Amino acid sequence: MVFAKEAGSRNDRIVASAQEEIRRLARDGNALQSEVASSISSGLSIIGKIVGHGALTIFGQVKGELRASTVVIAEGAQMEGDVVAEELTIGGYVKGTIHANRVNLNSTAVVEGDIFHRTLAIEENARFEGTSRRNENAMDTPSRVQTNRPEAQAGNGNPKGNGSPDSLP
């Protein structure tokens, strides 16, 4: 019974640490203070695209694309896919490409992939396998989602739908 209590207190510490990180970001002016923080609990797995404008803390598993202004991937959480954020703090596992202006890898972080950033901080014992590239505004990335263009749907003789002529002059 004592072991279950200890495991619960460890999870409580992880949650409290992530919540403190979000409060710190809000105090520093890096997150919109009027935004409500959302979270994905440790028992939840999500497959798909997550888009938000406020703060998001992940304790569970996500496979897909993630976009939010402030993201905390807590210790024990797993993220597989691309992450785009203004401020990103990682304490768990991330496999994919990261585009964030400010990236902080906590000592428990494990990252496999490339990081495009304005600032990058890596604590001792964090693991990072990939490349990092400094960009002045790392969040300015073209969307991989192609929108349906009206001219492509109207049957204007251009099946490519990319605005280029069908043949060269």
CSV table of C-alpha atoms in Angstrom, one decimal, residues 16-165:
chain,number,residue,atom,x,y,z
A,16,ALA,CA,2.6,20.2,-9.8
A,17,SER,CA,5.8,20.8,-11.7
A,18,ALA,CA,4.1,21.2,-15.0
A,19,GLN,CA,1.5,23.5,-13.5
A,20,GLU,CA,4.2,25.6,-11.9
A,21,GLU,CA,5.9,25.9,-15.3
A,22,ILE,CA,2.7,27.2,-16.9
A,23,ARG,CA,2.3,29.7,-14.0
A,24,ARG,CA,5.9,30.8,-14.5
A,25,LEU,CA,5.4,31.4,-18.2
A,26,ALA,CA,2.3,33.4,-17.5
A,27,ARG,CA,4.2,35.6,-15.0
A,28,ASP,CA,7.0,36.1,-17.4
A,29,GLY,CA,4.5,37.4,-20.0
A,30,ASN,CA,5.3,34.5,-22.4
A,31,ALA,CA,1.7,33.2,-22.3
A,32,LEU,CA,-1.6,35.0,-22.7
A,33,GLN,CA,-2.8,35.4,-19.1
A,34,SER,CA,-6.4,35.4,-20.2
A,35,GLU,CA,-6.1,32.0,-21.8
A,36,VAL,CA,-7.2,28.9,-19.9
A,37,ALA,CA,-4.7,26.1,-19.7
A,38,SER,CA,-5.8,22.7,-21.2
A,39,SER,CA,-4.3,19.3,-20.5
A,40,ILE,CA,-4.2,15.8,-21.8
A,41,SER,CA,-4.2,13.4,-18.9
A,42,SER,CA,-1.9,10.5,-18.4
A,43,GLY,CA,-4.5,7.9,-19.2
A,44,LEU,CA,-5.4,9.5,-22.5
A,45,SER,CA,-4.1,8.8,-26.0
A,46,ILE,CA,-4.9,11.1,-28.9
A,47,ILE,CA,-4.2,10.4,-32.6
A,48,GLY,CA,-4.7,13.4,-34.9
A,49,LYS,CA,-4.1,17.2,-35.1
A,50,ILE,CA,-4.4,19.4,-32.0
A,51,VAL,CA,-4.6,23.1,-32.6
A,52,GLY,CA,-5.0,25.6,-29.7
A,53,HIS,CA,-4.2,29.2,-29.0
A,54,GLY,CA,-3.5,29.0,-25.2
A,55,ALA,CA,-1.4,26.8,-22.9
A,56,LEU,CA,-1.5,23.0,-23.2
A,57,THR,CA,0.1,20.4,-20.9
A,58,ILE,CA,0.4,16.8,-22.1
A,59,PHE,CA,0.7,14.0,-19.5
A,60,GLY,CA,-0.6,11.3,-21.9
A,61,GLN,CA,0.3,10.2,-25.4
A,62,VAL,CA,-0.2,12.2,-28.7
A,63,LYS,CA,0.5,11.0,-32.2
A,64,GLY,CA,0.0,13.6,-34.9
A,65,GLU,CA,0.5,17.4,-35.2
A,66,LEU,CA,0.4,19.8,-32.3
A,67,ARG,CA,0.1,23.6,-32.5
A,68,ALA,CA,-0.4,25.8,-29.4
A,69,SER,CA,1.1,29.0,-28.0
A,70,THR,CA,2.6,27.4,-24.8
A,71,VAL,CA,3.2,23.7,-24.6
A,72,VAL,CA,4.5,21.6,-21.7
A,73,ILE,CA,5.2,17.9,-22.4
A,74,ALA,CA,5.5,16.5,-18.9
A,75,GLU,CA,7.7,13.8,-17.6
A,76,GLY,CA,6.2,10.5,-18.7
A,77,ALA,CA,4.3,12.0,-21.6
A,78,GLN,CA,4.9,10.9,-25.2
A,79,MET,CA,4.6,13.0,-28.3
A,80,GLU,CA,5.1,11.6,-31.8
A,81,GLY,CA,4.8,14.1,-34.6
A,82,ASP,CA,5.5,17.7,-35.4
A,83,VAL,CA,5.2,20.4,-32.7
A,84,VAL,CA,4.7,24.1,-33.3
A,85,ALA,CA,4.7,26.5,-30.3
A,86,GLU,CA,5.8,29.9,-29.1
A,87,GLU,CA,7.1,28.4,-25.9
A,88,LEU,CA,7.8,24.6,-25.5
A,89,THR,CA,9.0,22.8,-22.4
A,90,ILE,CA,9.8,19.1,-22.6
A,91,GLY,CA,10.2,16.7,-19.7
A,92,GLY,CA,8.9,13.6,-21.6
A,93,TYR,CA,9.6,11.9,-24.9
A,94,VAL,CA,9.2,13.7,-28.3
A,95,LYS,CA,9.9,12.1,-31.7
A,96,GLY,CA,9.4,14.6,-34.6
A,97,THR,CA,10.2,18.0,-35.8
A,98,ILE,CA,9.9,21.0,-33.4
A,99,HIS,CA,9.4,24.6,-34.4
A,100,ALA,CA,9.3,26.8,-31.4
A,101,ASN,CA,10.7,30.2,-30.5
A,102,ARG,CA,11.7,29.1,-27.0
A,103,VAL,CA,12.6,25.5,-26.3
A,104,ASN,CA,13.5,24.1,-22.9
A,105,LEU,CA,14.6,20.5,-22.5
A,106,ASN,CA,14.3,19.5,-18.8
A,107,SER,CA,16.7,16.9,-17.4
A,108,THR,CA,14.1,14.1,-18.0
A,109,ALA,CA,13.5,15.0,-21.7
A,110,VAL,CA,14.2,12.6,-24.6
A,111,VAL,CA,14.0,14.2,-28.0
A,112,GLU,CA,14.5,12.4,-31.3
A,113,GLY,CA,14.3,14.9,-34.2
A,114,ASP,CA,15.2,18.3,-35.4
A,115,ILE,CA,14.6,21.5,-33.4
A,116,PHE,CA,14.1,24.9,-35.1
A,117,HIS,CA,14.2,27.6,-32.4
A,118,ARG,CA,15.1,31.1,-31.5
A,119,THR,CA,16.5,30.0,-28.1
A,120,LEU,CA,17.2,26.5,-26.9
A,121,ALA,CA,18.1,25.5,-23.3
A,122,ILE,CA,19.1,21.9,-22.5
A,123,GLU,CA,19.4,20.8,-18.9
A,124,GLU,CA,22.0,18.3,-17.8
A,125,ASN,CA,20.9,14.6,-18.4
A,126,ALA,CA,18.4,15.6,-21.1
A,127,ARG,CA,18.8,13.4,-24.2
A,128,PHE,CA,18.7,15.0,-27.7
A,129,GLU,CA,19.3,13.1,-30.9
A,130,GLY,CA,18.9,15.3,-34.0
A,131,THR,CA,19.9,18.7,-35.2
A,132,SER,CA,19.1,22.1,-33.9
A,133,ARG,CA,18.9,25.2,-36.1
A,134,ARG,CA,18.5,28.7,-34.9
A,135,ASN,CA,15.8,30.7,-36.7
A,136,GLU,CA,14.8,34.3,-35.7
A,137,ASN,CA,11.1,33.3,-35.9
A,138,ALA,CA,11.0,29.5,-35.8
A,139,MET,CA,7.2,29.4,-35.8
A,140,ASP,CA,7.0,30.8,-39.3
A,141,THR,CA,6.7,27.5,-41.0
A,142,PRO,CA,4.5,26.7,-44.1
A,143,SER,CA,1.5,24.6,-43.2
A,144,ARG,CA,1.7,21.0,-44.6
A,145,VAL,CA,-2.1,21.0,-44.9
A,146,GLN,CA,-3.1,22.0,-48.5
A,147,THR,CA,-6.3,23.9,-48.7
A,148,ASN,CA,-8.8,23.2,-51.4
A,149,ARG,CA,-8.4,26.0,-53.9
A,150,PRO,CA,-11.5,27.1,-55.8
A,151,GLU,CA,-9.8,27.2,-59.2
A,152,ALA,CA,-8.8,23.5,-58.8
A,153,GLN,CA,-12.4,22.5,-58.0
A,154,ALA,CA,-13.9,24.6,-60.8
A,155,GLY,CA,-12.3,22.5,-63.5
A,156,ASN,CA,-10.4,25.3,-65.1
A,157,GLY,CA,-8.2,22.9,-67.2
A,158,ASN,CA,-5.4,22.9,-64.6
A,159,PRO,CA,-5.5,19.6,-62.8
A,160,LYS,CA,-2.4,20.5,-60.8
A,161,GLY,CA,-4.2,23.2,-58.9
A,162,ASN,CA,-0.9,25.0,-58.3
A,163,GLY,CA,-1.4,28.1,-60.4
A,164,SER,CA,1.2,27.0,-63.0
A,165,PRO,CA,0.3,26.8,-66.7
